[in-house]
XYZ file of C-alpha atoms in Angstrom:
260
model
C -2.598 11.972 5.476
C -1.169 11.130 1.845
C 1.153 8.700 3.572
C -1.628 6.830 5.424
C -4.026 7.147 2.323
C -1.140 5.470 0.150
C -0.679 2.785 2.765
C -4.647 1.598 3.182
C -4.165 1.148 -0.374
C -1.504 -0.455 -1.184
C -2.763 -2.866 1.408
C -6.498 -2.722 -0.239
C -4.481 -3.040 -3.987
C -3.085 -6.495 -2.893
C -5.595 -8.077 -0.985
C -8.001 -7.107 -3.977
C -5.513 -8.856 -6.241
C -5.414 -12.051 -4.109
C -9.012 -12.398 -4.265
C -9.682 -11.988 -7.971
C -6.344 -14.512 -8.401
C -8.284 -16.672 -6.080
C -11.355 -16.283 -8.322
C -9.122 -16.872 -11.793
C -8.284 -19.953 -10.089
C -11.583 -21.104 -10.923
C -11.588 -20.465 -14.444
C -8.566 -21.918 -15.286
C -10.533 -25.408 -16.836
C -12.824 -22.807 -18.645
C -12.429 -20.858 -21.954
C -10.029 -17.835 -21.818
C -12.765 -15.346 -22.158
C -13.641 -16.073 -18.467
C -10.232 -15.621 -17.121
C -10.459 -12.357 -19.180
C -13.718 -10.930 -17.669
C -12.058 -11.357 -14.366
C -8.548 -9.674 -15.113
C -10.944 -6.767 -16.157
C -13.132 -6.910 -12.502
C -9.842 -6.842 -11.394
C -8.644 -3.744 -13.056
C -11.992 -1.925 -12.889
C -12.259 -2.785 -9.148
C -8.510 -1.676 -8.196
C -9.498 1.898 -10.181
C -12.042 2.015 -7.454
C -10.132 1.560 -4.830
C -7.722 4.080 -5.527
C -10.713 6.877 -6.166
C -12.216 5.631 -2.643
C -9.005 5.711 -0.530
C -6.322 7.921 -2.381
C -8.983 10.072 -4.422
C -7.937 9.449 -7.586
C -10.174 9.760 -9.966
C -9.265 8.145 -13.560
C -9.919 10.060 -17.295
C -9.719 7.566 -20.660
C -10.786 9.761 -24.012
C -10.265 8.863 -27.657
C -11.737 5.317 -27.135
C -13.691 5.920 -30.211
C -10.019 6.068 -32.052
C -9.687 2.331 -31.406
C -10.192 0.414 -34.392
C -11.963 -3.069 -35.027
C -9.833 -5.898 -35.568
C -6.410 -6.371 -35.187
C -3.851 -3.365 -34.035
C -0.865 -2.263 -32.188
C -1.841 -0.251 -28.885
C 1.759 1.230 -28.353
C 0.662 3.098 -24.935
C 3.646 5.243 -22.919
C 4.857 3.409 -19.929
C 4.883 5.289 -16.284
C 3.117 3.314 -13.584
C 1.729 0.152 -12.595
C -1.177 1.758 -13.045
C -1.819 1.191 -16.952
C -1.127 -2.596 -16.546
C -4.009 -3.035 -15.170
C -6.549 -0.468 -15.616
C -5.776 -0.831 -19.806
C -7.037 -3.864 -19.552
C -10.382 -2.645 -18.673
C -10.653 -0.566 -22.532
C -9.638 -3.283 -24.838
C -11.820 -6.272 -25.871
C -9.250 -8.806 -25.962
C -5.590 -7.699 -25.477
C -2.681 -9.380 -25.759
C 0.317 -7.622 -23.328
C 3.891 -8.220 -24.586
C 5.779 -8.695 -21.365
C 8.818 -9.688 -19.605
C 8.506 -13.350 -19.478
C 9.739 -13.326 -15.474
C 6.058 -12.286 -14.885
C 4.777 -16.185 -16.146
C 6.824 -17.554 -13.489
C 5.071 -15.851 -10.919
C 2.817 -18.674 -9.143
C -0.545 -18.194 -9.551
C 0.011 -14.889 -11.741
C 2.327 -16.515 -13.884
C -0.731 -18.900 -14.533
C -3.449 -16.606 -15.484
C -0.629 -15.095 -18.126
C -0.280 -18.140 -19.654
C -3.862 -19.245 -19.963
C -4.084 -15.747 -21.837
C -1.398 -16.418 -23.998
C 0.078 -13.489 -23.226
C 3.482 -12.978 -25.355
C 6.739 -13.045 -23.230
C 9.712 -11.898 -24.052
C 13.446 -12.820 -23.383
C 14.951 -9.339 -22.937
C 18.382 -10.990 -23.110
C 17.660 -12.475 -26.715
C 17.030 -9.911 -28.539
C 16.588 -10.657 -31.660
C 15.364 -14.481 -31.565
C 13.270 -12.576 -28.975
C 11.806 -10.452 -31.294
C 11.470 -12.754 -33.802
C 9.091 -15.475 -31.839
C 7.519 -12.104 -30.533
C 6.314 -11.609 -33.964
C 5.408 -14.971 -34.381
C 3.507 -14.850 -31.574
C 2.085 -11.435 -32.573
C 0.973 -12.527 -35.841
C -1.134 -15.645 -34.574
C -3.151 -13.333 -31.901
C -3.648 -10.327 -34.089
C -4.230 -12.660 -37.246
C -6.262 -15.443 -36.184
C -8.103 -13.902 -33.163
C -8.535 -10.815 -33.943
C -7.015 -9.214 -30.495
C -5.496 -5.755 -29.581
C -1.381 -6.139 -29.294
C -0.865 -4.461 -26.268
C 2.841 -2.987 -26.286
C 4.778 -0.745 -23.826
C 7.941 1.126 -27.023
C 10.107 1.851 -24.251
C 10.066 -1.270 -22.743
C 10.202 -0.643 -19.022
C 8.594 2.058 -17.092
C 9.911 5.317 -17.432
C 9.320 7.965 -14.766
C 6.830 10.879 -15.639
C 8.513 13.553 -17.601
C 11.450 11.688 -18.395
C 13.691 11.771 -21.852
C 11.996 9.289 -24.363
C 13.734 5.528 -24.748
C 11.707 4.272 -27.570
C 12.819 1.035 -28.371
C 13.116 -0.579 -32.249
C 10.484 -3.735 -31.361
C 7.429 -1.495 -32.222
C 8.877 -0.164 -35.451
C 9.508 -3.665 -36.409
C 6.003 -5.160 -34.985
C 4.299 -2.275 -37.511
C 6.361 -3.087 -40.809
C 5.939 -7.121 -39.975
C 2.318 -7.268 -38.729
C 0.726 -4.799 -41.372
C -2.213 -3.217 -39.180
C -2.722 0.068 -37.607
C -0.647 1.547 -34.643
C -2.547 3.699 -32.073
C -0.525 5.701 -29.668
C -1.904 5.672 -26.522
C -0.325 9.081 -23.991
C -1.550 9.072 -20.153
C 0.346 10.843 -17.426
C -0.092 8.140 -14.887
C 3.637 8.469 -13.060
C 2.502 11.481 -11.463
C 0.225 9.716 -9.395
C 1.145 6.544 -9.112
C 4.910 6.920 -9.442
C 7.329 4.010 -9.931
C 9.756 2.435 -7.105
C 7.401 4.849 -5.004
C 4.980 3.891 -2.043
C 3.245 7.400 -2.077
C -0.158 7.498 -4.255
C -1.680 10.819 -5.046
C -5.073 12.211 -5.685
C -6.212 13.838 -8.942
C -7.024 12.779 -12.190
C -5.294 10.238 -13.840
C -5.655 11.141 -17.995
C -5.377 8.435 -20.568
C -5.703 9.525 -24.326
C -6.115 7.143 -27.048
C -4.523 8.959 -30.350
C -5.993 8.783 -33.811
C -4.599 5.591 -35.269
C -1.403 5.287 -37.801
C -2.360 3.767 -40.837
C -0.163 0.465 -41.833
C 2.373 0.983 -44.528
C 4.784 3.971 -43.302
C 8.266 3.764 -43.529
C 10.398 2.443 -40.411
C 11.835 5.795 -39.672
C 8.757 7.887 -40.371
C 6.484 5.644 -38.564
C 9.006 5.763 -35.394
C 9.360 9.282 -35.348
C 5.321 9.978 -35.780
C 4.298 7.387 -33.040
C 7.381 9.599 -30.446
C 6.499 12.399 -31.634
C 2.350 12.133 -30.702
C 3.059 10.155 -27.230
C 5.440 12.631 -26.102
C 3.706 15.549 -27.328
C 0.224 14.402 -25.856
C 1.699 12.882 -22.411
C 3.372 16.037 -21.787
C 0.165 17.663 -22.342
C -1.563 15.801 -19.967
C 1.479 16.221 -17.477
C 1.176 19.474 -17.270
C -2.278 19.527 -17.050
C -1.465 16.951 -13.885
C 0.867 19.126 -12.193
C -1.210 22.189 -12.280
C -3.808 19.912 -10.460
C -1.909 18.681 -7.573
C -0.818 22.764 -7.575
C -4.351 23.446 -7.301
C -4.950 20.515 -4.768
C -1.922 21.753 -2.975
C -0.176 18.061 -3.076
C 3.561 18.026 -3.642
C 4.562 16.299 -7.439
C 7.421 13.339 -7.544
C 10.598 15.077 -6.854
C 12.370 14.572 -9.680
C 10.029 16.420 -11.643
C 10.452 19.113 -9.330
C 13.906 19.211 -9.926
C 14.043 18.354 -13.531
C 10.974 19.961 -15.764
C 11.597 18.658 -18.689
C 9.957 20.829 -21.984
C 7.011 20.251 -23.956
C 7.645 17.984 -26.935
C-alpha cells in the first residue's frame, strides 16, 4: 500500500506541477508578484496532495520568529519537500540555487522572472561574490527573505552536518538577521527515493541571530540550533512512523546518528 500510495503521487506531484507551470505561463508579461502567488498555489496545493494520497500531514511553528524586512532564512536541507512547501511561509523569497535549474524550459523561466540567485558551484568564489551582489540588491532594495540551503545540497535525514562557508560569509557581508530554520522532512520524503511516507512533516522556524557576530561564532550557533532542533524533530518523526508501524529510510536504521 505505501508503494502504490507513493506512486499516485508522484504521478499527482507532476501533473500538479505541469498545470500551475502552464498557469505561470500566463503571467510571465505581468509583474513578478503574480508569478509568485502561483509558485505558492503550487506549493500549498502539492502539500495537499501528499496529506490526501500519502497521509502526510505537514507542521510549520515559530513563524512568528520571522522578522520584517530583509533576512537570511538558512533552513536544513533533506527533501524536495522544503523547496516548495517554504515557499508557501515567506512573503517574498529569494532561493539561492544551482543555476542548472534556470535552464530547465519552462521552470528555468519562472526562476528567472523571480530573479532567483544562481549559483556556479564550480566558481566558487566569483560565485560567491556575484551571489552577494545579487543578495544585497534583493534583501536591500526589495526588502525579500534570502532563502539559503548552508549545506548546499540535500543531505539525507540524520546525516553528519556539511555546513558550507557561503552563509557565514552572506551574514558578515549582508548585515541582517539569520534565522535557522530545522524540519525533519527526509524521513518522509527521502532523497533519490520513490517511497513517500505518512506522518507529520515538522518545520521549526528558530529565534533569529542578530547581525554582527563573529564568523566563527555565528557558524557554530546557526549548526549548533539546526542540528540540535532537526534532530529533535527526527526523533520525534521516527517514534511516529514506530507508532504508525511504517518502516523509516534504511540508512537511518542502520546508522542512528546522536542528538546534537
Amino acid at each position: 500500500m505505501l508503494l502504490i500510495r507513493s506512486l499516485l503521487f508522484n504521478v499527482a506531484f507532476y501533473l500538479n506541477l505541469a498545470f500551475w507551470l502552464l498557469a505561470a505561463m500566463l503571467t510571465m508579461v505581468l509583474p513578478p508578484r503574480f508569478l509568485l502567488r502561483i509558485a505558492q498555489l503550487w506549493g500549498q496545493s502539492s502539500i495537499w496532495l501528499m496529506r490526501v494520497i500519502v497521509g502526510t500531514r505537514c507542521e510549520i511553528v515559530g513563524i512568528e520568529n520571522i522578522p520584517p524586512g530583509g533576512i537570511i532564512m538558512a533552513a536544513k536541507h533533506q527533501s524536495t519537500w522544503e523547496t516548495f512547501a517554504l515557499v508557501t511561509v515567506f512573503r517574498n523569497p529569494v532561493y539561492i540555487l544551482k543555476r542548472e535549474l534556470t535552464w530547465l524550459p519552462f521552470f528555468g523561466w519562472c526562476l528567472i522572472k523571480l530573479r532567483m540567485i544562481p549559483v556556479d558551484r564550480g566558481a566558487r568564489s566569483r560565485a560567491l561574490q556575484e551571489v552577494t551582489r545579487r543578495a544585497k540588491i534583493e534583501l536591500g532594495q526589495n526588502g525579500r527573505q534570502l532563502m539559503i540551503f548552508p549545506e548546499g545540497t540535500r543531505r539525507p535525514a540524520g546525516a553528519e552536518p556539511a555546513y558550507k562557508y557561503g552563509v557565514t560569509h552572506l551574514y558578515t557581508e549582508l548585515g541582517v538577521p539569520c534565522v535557522p530554520v530545522a524540519l525533519n522532512a527526509g524521513l518522509f520524503w527521502p532523497r533519490r527515493s520513490l517511497i513517500k511516507r505518512p506522518g507529520t512533516i515538522r518545520v521549526e522556524i528558530l529565534p533569529a541571530i542578530p547581525p554582527g557576530l563573529a564568523k566563527m561564532e555565528f557558524h557554530t550557533l546557526l549548526q549548533e540550533q539546526i542540528e540540535t532542533a532537526s534532530n529533535r524533530l527526527l526523533a520525534d518523526g521516527l517514534a511516529e512512523l514506530e507508532r504508525l508501524g511504517v518502516p523509516a529510510p534504511v540508512s537511518i536504521r542502520q546508522e542512528p546518528q546522536p542528538q546534537a
